GROMACS .gro file of C-alpha atoms in nm:
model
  107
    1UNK     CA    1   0.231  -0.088  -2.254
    2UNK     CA    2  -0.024  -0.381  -2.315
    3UNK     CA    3  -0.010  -0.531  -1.954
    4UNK     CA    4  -0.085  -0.238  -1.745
    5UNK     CA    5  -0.063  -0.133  -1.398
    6UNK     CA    6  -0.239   0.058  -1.169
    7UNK     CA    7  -0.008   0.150  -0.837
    8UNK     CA    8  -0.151   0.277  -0.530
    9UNK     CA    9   0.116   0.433  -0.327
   10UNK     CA   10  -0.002   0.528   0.041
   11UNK     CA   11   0.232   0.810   0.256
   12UNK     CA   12   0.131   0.684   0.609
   13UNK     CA   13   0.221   0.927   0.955
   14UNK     CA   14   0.194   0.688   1.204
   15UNK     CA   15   0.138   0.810   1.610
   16UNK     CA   16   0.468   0.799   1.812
   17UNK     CA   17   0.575   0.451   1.979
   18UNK     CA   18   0.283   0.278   1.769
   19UNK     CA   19   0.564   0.198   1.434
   20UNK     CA   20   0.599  -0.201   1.571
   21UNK     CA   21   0.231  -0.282   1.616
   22UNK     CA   22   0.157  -0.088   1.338
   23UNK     CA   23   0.388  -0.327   1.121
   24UNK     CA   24   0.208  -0.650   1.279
   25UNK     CA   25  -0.125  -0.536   1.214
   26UNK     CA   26  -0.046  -0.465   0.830
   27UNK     CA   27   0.110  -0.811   0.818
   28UNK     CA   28  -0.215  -0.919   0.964
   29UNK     CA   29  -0.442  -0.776   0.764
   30UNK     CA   30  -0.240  -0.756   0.455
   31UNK     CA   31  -0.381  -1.071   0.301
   32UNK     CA   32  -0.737  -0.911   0.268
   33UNK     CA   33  -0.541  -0.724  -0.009
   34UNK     CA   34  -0.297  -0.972  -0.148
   35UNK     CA   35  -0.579  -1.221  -0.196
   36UNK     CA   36  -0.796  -1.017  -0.439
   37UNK     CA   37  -0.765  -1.132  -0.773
   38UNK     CA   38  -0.704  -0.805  -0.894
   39UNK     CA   39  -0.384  -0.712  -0.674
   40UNK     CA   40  -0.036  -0.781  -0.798
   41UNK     CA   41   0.165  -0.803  -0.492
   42UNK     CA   42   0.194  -0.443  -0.237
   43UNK     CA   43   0.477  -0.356   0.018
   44UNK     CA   44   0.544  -0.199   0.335
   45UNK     CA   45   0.829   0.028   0.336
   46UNK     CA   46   0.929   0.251   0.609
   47UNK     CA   47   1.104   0.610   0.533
   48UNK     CA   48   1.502   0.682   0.602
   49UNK     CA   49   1.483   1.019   0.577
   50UNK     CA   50   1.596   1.238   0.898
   51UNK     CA   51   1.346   1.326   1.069
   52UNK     CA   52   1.077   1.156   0.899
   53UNK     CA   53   1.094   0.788   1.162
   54UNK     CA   54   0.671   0.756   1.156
   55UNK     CA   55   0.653   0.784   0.767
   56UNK     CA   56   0.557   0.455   0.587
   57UNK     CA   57   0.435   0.401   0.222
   58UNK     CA   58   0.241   0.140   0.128
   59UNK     CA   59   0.276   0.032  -0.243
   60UNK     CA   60   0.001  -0.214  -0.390
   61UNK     CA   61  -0.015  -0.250  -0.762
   62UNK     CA   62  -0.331  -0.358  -0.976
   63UNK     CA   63  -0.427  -0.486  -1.294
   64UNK     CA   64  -0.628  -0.180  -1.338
   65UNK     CA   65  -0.808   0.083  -1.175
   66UNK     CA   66  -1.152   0.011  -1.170
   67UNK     CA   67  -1.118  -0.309  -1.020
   68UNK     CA   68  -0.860  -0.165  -0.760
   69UNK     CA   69  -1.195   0.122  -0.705
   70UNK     CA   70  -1.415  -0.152  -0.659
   71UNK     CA   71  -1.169  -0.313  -0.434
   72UNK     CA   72  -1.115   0.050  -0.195
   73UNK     CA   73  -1.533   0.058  -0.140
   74UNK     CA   74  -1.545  -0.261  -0.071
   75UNK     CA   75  -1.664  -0.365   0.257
   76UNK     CA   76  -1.285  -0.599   0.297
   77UNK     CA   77  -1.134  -0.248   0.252
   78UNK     CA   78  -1.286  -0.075   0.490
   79UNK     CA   79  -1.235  -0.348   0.804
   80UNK     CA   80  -0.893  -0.323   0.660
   81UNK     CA   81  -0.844   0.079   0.708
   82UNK     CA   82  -1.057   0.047   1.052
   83UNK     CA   83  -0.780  -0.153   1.190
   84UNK     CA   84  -0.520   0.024   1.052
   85UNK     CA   85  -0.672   0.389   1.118
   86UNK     CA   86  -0.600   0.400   1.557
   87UNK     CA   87  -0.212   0.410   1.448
   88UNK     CA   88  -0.239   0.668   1.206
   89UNK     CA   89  -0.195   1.060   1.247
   90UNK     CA   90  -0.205   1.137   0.853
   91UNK     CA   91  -0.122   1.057   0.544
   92UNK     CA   92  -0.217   1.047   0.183
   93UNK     CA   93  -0.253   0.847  -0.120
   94UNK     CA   94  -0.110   0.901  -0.487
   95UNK     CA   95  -0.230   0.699  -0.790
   96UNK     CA   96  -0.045   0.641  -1.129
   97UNK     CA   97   0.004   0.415  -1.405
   98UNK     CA   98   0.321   0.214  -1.499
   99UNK     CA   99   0.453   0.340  -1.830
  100UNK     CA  100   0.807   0.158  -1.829
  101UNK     CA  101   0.963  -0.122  -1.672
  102UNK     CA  102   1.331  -0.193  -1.670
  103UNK     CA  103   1.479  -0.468  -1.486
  104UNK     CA  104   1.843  -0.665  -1.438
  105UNK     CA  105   1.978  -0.885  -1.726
  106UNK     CA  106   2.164  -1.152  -1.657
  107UNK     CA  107   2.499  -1.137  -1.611
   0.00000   0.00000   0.00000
């Protein structure tokens, strides 16, 4: 695939009662994300599974990984996850690469 990306997809427990103002806060600091050259676009997406109400993933996809390693040391990043981290309980993060695409024709 010559125009690769790098995802980032982040499993997020987040502390009972906190899901709403957890939301706003991503909103909030979501640009410091969104606005690095290097970022493609990223989502918030919250789980339907039974059970499973104060689950969120967090997709964000780069144009490649170094630049998206860069990006998680930086010193953005890390006010970024120190607002984020008093709603959290747990979670963790899973990294791949894009291999195929397939996407709606036209009717």
């Amino acid at each position: 695939m010559s125009d690769a990306t790098f995802r980032v997809m982040l499993r997020m427990q987040i502390k009972p009662g906190m899901e709403a103002d957890f939301e706003q806060m991503w909103k909030e600091v979501g640009g410091s994300v969104t606005n690095h050259p290097a970022n493609r676009g990223q989502w918030l997406s919250r789980s339907t599974t039974v059970d499973e109400d104060d689950i969120y993933y967090i997709i964000s996809d780069w144009v490649d990984e170094p630049q998206f390693r860069q990006f998680e040391t930086s010193d953005t990043h890390l006010q970024h996850r120190t607002r984020l981290h008093p709603y959290r309980s747990g979670g963790s993060m899973a990294t791949m690469n894009i291999v195929a695409s397939l996407s709606r024709t036209a009717a």
